[in-house]
mmCIF file of N, CA and C in Angstrom:
data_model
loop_
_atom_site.group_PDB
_atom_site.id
_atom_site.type_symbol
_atom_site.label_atom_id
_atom_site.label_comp_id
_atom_site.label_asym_id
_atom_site.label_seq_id
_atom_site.Cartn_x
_atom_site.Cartn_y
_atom_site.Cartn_z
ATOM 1 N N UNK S 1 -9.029 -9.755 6.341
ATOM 2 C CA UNK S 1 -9.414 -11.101 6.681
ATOM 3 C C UNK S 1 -8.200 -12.015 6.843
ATOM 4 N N UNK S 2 -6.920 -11.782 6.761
ATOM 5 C CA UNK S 2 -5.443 -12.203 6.677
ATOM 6 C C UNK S 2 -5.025 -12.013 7.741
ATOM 7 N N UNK S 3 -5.146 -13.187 8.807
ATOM 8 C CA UNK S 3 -4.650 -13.124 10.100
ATOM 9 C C UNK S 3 -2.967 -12.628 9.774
ATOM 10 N N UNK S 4 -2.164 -12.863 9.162
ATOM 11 C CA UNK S 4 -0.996 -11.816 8.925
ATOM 12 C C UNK S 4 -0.693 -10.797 9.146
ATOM 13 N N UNK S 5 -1.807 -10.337 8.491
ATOM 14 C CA UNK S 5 -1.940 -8.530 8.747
ATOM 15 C C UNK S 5 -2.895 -8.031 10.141
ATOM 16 N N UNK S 6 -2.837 -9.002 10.786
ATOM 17 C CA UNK S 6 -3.892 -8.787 12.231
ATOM 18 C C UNK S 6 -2.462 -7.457 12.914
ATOM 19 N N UNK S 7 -3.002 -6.862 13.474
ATOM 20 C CA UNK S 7 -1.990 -5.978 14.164
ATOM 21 C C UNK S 7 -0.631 -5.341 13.560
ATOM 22 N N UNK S 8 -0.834 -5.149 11.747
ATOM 23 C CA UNK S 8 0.629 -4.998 11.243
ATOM 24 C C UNK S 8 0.226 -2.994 11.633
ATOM 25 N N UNK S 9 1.308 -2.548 11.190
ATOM 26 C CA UNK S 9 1.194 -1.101 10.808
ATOM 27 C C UNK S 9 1.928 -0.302 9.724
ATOM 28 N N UNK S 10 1.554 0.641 9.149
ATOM 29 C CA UNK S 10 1.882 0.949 7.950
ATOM 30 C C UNK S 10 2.240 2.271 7.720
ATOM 31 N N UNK S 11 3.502 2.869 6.890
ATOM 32 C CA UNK S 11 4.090 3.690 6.980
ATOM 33 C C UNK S 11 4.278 3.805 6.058
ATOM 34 N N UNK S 12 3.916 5.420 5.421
ATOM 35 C CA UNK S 12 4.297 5.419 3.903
ATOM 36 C C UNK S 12 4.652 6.913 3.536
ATOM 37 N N UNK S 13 5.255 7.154 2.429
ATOM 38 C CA UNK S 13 5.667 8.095 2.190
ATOM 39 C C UNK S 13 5.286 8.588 0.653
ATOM 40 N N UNK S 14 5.016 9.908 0.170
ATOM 41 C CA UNK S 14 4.373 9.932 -1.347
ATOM 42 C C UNK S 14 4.722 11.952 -1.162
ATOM 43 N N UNK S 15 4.851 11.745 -3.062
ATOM 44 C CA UNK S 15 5.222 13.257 -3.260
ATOM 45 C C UNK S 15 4.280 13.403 -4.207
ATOM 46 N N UNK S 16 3.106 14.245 -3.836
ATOM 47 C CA UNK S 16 1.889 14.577 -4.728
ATOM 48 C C UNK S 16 2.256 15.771 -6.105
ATOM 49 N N UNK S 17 2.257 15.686 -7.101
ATOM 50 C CA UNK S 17 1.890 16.338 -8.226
ATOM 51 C C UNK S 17 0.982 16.873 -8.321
ATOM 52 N N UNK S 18 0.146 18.323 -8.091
ATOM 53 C CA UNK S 18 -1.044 19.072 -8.126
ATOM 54 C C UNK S 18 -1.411 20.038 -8.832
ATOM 55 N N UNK S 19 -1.805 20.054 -9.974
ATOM 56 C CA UNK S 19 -2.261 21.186 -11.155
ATOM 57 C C UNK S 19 -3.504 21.711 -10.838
ATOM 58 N N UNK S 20 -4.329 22.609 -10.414
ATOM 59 C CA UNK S 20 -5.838 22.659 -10.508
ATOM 60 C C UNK S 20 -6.332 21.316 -9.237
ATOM 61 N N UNK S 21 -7.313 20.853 -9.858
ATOM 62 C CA UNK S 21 -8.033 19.508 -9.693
ATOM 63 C C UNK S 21 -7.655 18.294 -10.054
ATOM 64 N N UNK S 22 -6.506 18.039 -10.538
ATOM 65 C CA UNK S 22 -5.938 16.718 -11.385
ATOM 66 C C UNK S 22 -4.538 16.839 -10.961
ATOM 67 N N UNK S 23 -3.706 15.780 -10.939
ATOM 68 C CA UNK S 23 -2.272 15.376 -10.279
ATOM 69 C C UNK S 23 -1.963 13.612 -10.073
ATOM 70 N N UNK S 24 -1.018 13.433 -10.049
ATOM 71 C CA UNK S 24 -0.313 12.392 -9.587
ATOM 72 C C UNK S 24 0.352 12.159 -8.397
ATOM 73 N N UNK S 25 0.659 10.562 -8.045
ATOM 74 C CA UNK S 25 0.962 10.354 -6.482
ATOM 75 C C UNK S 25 1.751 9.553 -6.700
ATOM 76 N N UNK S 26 3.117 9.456 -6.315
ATOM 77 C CA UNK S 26 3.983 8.398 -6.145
ATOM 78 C C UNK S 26 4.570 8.369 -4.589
ATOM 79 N N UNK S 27 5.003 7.021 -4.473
ATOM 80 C CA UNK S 27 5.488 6.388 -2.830
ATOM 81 C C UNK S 27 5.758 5.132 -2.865
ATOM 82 N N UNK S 28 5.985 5.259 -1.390
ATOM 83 C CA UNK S 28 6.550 4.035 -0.780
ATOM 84 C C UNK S 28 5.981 3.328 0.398
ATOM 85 N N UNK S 29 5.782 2.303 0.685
ATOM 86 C CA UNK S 29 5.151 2.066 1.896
ATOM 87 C C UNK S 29 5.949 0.575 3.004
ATOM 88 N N UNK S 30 5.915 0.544 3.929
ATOM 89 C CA UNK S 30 6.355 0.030 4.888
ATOM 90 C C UNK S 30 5.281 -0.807 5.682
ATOM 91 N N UNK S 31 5.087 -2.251 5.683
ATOM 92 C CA UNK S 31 3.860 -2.821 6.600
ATOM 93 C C UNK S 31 4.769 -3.218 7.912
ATOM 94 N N UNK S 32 4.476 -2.943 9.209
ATOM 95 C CA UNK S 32 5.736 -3.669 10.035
ATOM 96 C C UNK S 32 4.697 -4.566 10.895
ATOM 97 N N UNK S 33 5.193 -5.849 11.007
ATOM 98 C CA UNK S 33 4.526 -6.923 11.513
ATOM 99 C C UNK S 33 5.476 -7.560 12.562
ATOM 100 N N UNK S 34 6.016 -6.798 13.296
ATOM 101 C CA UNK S 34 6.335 -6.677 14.247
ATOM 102 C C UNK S 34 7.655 -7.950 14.602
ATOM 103 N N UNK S 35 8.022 -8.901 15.546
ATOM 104 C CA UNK S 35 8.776 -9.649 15.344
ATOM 105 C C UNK S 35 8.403 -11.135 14.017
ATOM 106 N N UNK S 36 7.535 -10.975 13.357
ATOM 107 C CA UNK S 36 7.010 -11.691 11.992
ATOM 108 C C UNK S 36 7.988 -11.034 11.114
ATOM 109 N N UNK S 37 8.338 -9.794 11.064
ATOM 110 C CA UNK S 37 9.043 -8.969 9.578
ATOM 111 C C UNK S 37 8.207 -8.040 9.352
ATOM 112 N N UNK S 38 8.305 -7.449 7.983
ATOM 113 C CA UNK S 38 8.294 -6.462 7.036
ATOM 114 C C UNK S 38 7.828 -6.405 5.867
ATOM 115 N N UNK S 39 7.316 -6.153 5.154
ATOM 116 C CA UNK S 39 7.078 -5.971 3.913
ATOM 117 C C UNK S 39 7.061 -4.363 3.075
ATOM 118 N N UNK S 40 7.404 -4.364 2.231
ATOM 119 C CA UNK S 40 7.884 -3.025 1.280
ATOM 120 C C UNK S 40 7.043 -3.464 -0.271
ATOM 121 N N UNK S 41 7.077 -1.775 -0.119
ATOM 122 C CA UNK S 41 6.720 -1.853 -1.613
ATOM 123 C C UNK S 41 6.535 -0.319 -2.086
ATOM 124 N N UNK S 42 6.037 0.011 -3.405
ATOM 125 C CA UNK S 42 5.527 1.485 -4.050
ATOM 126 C C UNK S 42 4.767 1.391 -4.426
ATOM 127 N N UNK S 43 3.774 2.686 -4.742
ATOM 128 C CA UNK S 43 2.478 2.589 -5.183
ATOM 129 C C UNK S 43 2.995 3.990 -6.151
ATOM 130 N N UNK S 44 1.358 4.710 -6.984
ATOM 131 C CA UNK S 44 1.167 5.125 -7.586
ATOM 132 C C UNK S 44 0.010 5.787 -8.179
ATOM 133 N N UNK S 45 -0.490 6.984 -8.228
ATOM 134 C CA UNK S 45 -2.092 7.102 -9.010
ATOM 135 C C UNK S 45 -2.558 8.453 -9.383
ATOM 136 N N UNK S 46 -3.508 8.459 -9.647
ATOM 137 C CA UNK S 46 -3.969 9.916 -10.251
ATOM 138 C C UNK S 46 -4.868 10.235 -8.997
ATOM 139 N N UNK S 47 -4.815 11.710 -9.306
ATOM 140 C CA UNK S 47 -5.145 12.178 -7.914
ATOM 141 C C UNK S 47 -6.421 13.497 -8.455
ATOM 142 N N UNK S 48 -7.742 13.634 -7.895
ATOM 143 C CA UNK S 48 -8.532 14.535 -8.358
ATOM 144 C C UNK S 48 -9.181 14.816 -7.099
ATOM 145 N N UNK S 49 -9.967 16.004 -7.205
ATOM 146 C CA UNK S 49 -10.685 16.793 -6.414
ATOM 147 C C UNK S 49 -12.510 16.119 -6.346
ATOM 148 N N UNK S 50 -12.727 15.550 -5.823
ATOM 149 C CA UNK S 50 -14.188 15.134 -6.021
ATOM 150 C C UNK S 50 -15.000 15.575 -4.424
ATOM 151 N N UNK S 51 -15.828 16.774 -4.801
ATOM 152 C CA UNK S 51 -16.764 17.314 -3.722
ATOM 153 C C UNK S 51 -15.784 17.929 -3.068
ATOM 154 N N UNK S 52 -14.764 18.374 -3.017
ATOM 155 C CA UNK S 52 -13.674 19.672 -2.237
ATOM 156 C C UNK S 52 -13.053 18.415 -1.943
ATOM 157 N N UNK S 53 -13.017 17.278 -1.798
ATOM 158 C CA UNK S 53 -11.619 16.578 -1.169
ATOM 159 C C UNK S 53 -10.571 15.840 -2.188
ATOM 160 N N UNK S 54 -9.898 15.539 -1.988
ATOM 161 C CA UNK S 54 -8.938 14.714 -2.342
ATOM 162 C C UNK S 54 -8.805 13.579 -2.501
ATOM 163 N N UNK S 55 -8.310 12.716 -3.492
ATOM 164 C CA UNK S 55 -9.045 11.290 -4.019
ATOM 165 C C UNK S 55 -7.613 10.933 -4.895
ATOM 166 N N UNK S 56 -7.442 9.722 -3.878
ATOM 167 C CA UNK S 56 -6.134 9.183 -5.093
ATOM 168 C C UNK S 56 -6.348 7.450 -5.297
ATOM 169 N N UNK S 57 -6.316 7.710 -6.559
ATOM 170 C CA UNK S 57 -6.547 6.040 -7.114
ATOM 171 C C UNK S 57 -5.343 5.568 -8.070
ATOM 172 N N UNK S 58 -5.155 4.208 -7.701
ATOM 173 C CA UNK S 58 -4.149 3.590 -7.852
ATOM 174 C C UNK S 58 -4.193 2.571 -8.068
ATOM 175 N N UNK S 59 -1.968 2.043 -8.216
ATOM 176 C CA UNK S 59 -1.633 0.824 -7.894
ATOM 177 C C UNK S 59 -0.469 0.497 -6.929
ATOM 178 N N UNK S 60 -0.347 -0.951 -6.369
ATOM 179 C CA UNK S 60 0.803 -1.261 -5.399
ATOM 180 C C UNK S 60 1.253 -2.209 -6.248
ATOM 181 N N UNK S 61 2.755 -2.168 -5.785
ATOM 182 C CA UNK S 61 3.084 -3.525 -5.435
ATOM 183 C C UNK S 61 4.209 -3.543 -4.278
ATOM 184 N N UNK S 62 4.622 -4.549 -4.237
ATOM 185 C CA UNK S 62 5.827 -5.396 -3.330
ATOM 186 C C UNK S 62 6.548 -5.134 -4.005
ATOM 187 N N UNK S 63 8.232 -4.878 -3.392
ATOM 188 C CA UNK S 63 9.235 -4.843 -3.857
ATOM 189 C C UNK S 63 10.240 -5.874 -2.556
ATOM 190 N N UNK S 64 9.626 -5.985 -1.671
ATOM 191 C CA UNK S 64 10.690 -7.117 -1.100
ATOM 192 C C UNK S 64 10.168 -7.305 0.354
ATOM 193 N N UNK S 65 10.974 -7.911 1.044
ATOM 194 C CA UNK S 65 10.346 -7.873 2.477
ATOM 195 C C UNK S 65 11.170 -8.580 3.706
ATOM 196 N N UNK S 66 11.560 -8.921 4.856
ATOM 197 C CA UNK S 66 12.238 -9.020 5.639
ATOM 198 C C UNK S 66 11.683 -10.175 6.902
ATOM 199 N N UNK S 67 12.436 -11.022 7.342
ATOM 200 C CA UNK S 67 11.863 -12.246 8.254
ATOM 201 C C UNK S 67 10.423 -12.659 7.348
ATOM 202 N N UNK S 68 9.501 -13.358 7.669
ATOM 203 C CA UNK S 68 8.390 -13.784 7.485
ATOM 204 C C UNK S 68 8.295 -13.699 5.992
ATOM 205 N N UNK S 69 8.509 -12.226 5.663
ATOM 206 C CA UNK S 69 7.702 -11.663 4.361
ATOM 207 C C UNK S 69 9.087 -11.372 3.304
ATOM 208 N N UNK S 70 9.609 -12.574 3.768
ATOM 209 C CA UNK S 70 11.069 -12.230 2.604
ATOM 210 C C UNK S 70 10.593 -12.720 1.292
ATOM 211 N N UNK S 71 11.586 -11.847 0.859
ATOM 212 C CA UNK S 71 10.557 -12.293 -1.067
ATOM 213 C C UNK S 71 9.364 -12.272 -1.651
ATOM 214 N N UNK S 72 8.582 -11.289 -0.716
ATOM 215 C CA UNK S 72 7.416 -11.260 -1.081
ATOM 216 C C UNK S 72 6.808 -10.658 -1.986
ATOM 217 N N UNK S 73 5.825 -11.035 -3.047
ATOM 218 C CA UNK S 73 5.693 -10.298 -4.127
ATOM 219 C C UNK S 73 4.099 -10.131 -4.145
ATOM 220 N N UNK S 74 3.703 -9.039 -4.971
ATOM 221 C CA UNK S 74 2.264 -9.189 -5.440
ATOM 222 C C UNK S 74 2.116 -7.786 -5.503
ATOM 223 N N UNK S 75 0.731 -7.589 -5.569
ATOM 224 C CA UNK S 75 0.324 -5.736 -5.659
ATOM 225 C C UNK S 75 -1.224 -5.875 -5.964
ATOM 226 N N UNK S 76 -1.514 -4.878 -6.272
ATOM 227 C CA UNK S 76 -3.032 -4.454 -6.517
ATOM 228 C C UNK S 76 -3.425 -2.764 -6.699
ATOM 229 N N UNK S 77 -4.727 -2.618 -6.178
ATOM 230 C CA UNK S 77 -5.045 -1.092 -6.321
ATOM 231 C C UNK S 77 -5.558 -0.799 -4.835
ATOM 232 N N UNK S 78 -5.349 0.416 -4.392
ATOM 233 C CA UNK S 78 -6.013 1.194 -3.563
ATOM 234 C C UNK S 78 -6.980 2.396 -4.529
ATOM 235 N N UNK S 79 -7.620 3.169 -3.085
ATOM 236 C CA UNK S 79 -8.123 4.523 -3.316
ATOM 237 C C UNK S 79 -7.790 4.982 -1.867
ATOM 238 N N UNK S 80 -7.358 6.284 -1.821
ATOM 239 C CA UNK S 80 -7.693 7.100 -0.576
ATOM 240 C C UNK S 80 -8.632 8.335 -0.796
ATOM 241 N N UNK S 81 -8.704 8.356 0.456
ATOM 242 C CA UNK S 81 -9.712 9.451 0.330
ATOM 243 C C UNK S 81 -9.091 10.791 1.903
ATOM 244 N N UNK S 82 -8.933 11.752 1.457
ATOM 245 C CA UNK S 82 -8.355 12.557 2.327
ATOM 246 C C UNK S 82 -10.066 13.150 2.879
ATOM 247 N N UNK S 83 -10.386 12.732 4.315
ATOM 248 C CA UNK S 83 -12.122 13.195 4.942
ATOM 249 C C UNK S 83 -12.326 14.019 5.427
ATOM 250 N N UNK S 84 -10.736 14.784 6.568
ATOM 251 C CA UNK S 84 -10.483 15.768 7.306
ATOM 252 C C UNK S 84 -9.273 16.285 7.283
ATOM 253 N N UNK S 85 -8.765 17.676 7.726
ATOM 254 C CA UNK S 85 -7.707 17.956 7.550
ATOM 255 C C UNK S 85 -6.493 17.084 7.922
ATOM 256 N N UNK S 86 -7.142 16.010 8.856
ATOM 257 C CA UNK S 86 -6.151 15.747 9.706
ATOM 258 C C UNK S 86 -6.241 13.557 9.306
ATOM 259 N N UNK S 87 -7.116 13.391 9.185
ATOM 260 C CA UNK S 87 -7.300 12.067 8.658
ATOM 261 C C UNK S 87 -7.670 11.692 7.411
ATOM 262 N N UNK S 88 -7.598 10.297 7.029
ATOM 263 C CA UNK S 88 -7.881 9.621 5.539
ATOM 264 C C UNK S 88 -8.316 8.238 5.670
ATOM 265 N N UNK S 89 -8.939 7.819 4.582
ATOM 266 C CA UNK S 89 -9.613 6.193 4.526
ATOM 267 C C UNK S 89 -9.116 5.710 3.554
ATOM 268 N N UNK S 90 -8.273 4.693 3.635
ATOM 269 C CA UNK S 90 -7.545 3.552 2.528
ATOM 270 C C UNK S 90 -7.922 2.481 2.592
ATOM 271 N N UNK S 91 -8.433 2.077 1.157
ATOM 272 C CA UNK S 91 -9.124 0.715 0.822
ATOM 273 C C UNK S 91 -7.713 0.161 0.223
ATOM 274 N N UNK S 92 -7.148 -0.850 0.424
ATOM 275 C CA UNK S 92 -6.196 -1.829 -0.543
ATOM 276 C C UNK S 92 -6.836 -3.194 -1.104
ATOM 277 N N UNK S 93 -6.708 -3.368 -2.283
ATOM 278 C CA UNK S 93 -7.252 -4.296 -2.582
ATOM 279 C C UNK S 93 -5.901 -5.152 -3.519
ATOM 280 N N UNK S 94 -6.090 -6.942 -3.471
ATOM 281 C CA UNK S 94 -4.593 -7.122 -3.855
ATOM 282 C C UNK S 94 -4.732 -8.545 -3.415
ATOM 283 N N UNK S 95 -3.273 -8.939 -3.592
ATOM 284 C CA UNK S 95 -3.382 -10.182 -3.227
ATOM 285 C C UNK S 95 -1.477 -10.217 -3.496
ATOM 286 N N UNK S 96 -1.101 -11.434 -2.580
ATOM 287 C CA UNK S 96 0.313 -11.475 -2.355
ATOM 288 C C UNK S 96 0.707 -12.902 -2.411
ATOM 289 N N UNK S 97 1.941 -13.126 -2.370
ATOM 290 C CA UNK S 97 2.604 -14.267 -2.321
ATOM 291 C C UNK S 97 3.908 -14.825 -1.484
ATOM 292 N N UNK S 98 3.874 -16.115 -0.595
ATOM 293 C CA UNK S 98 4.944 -15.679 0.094
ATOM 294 C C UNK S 98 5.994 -16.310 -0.478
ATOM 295 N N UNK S 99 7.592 -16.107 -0.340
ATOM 296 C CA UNK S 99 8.681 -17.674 -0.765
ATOM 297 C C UNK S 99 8.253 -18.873 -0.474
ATOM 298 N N UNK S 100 7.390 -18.985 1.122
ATOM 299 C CA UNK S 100 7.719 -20.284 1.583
ATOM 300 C C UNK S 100 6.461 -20.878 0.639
ATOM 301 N N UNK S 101 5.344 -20.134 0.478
ATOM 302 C CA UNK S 101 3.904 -20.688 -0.893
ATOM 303 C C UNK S 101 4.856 -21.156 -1.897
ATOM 304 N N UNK S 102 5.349 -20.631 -2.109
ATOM 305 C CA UNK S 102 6.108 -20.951 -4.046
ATOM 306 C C UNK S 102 7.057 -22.040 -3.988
ATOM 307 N N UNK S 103 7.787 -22.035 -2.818
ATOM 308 C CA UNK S 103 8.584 -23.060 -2.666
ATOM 309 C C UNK S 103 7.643 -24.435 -2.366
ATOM 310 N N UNK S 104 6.211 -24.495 -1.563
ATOM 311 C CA UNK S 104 6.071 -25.260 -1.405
ATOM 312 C C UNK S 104 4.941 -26.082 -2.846
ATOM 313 N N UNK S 105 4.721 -24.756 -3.539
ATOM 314 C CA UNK S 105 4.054 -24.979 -4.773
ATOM 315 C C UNK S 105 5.129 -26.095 -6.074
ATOM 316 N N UNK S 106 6.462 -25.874 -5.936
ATOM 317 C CA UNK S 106 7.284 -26.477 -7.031
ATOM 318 C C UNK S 106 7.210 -27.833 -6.959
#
């Protein structure tokens, strides 16, 4: 609902931990919003087998960000869900903050 994120795209990277049915997920992710900037951050979560697929639940946050989204902070939780060999569905849920909000908050 964040005209911000109208047309951003997202790039991320994660090294899964897998025992059985149970594991962990750590990464990194990349939003690129094109001549607006950037935003960065890592996430994190436990990862289980529910009905043969793959299920990772979590948290984000921001670690920094570039033009527009400099200094940007905040985080929240996702879930993914791996549906096909080849695709997945990510819910993010969260909320953020920009410099120019905080600056204009003081």
């Amino acid at each position: 609902a964040d005209p911000k994120w109208n047309n951003s795209a997202i790039s991320y990277w994660a090294i899964t931990d897998l025992a059985g049915a149970q594991g962990t997920q750590k990464g990194y992710f990349v939003n690129d919003h094109g001549s607006n900037g950037s935003a960065r951050g890592t996430f994190e979560g436990n990862v289980s087998i529910v009905a043969g697929q793959p299920v990772v639940q979590g948290t984000w946050k921001y670690t920094g960000g570039e033009g527009s989204f400099a200094s940007i902070t905040g985080g929240g939780t996702f879930t993914t869900k791996l549906t096909s060999p080849t695709a997945l569905e990510t819910t993010w849920e969260g909320a953020y903050e920009l410099a120019s909000a905080r600056a204009k908050a003081v």
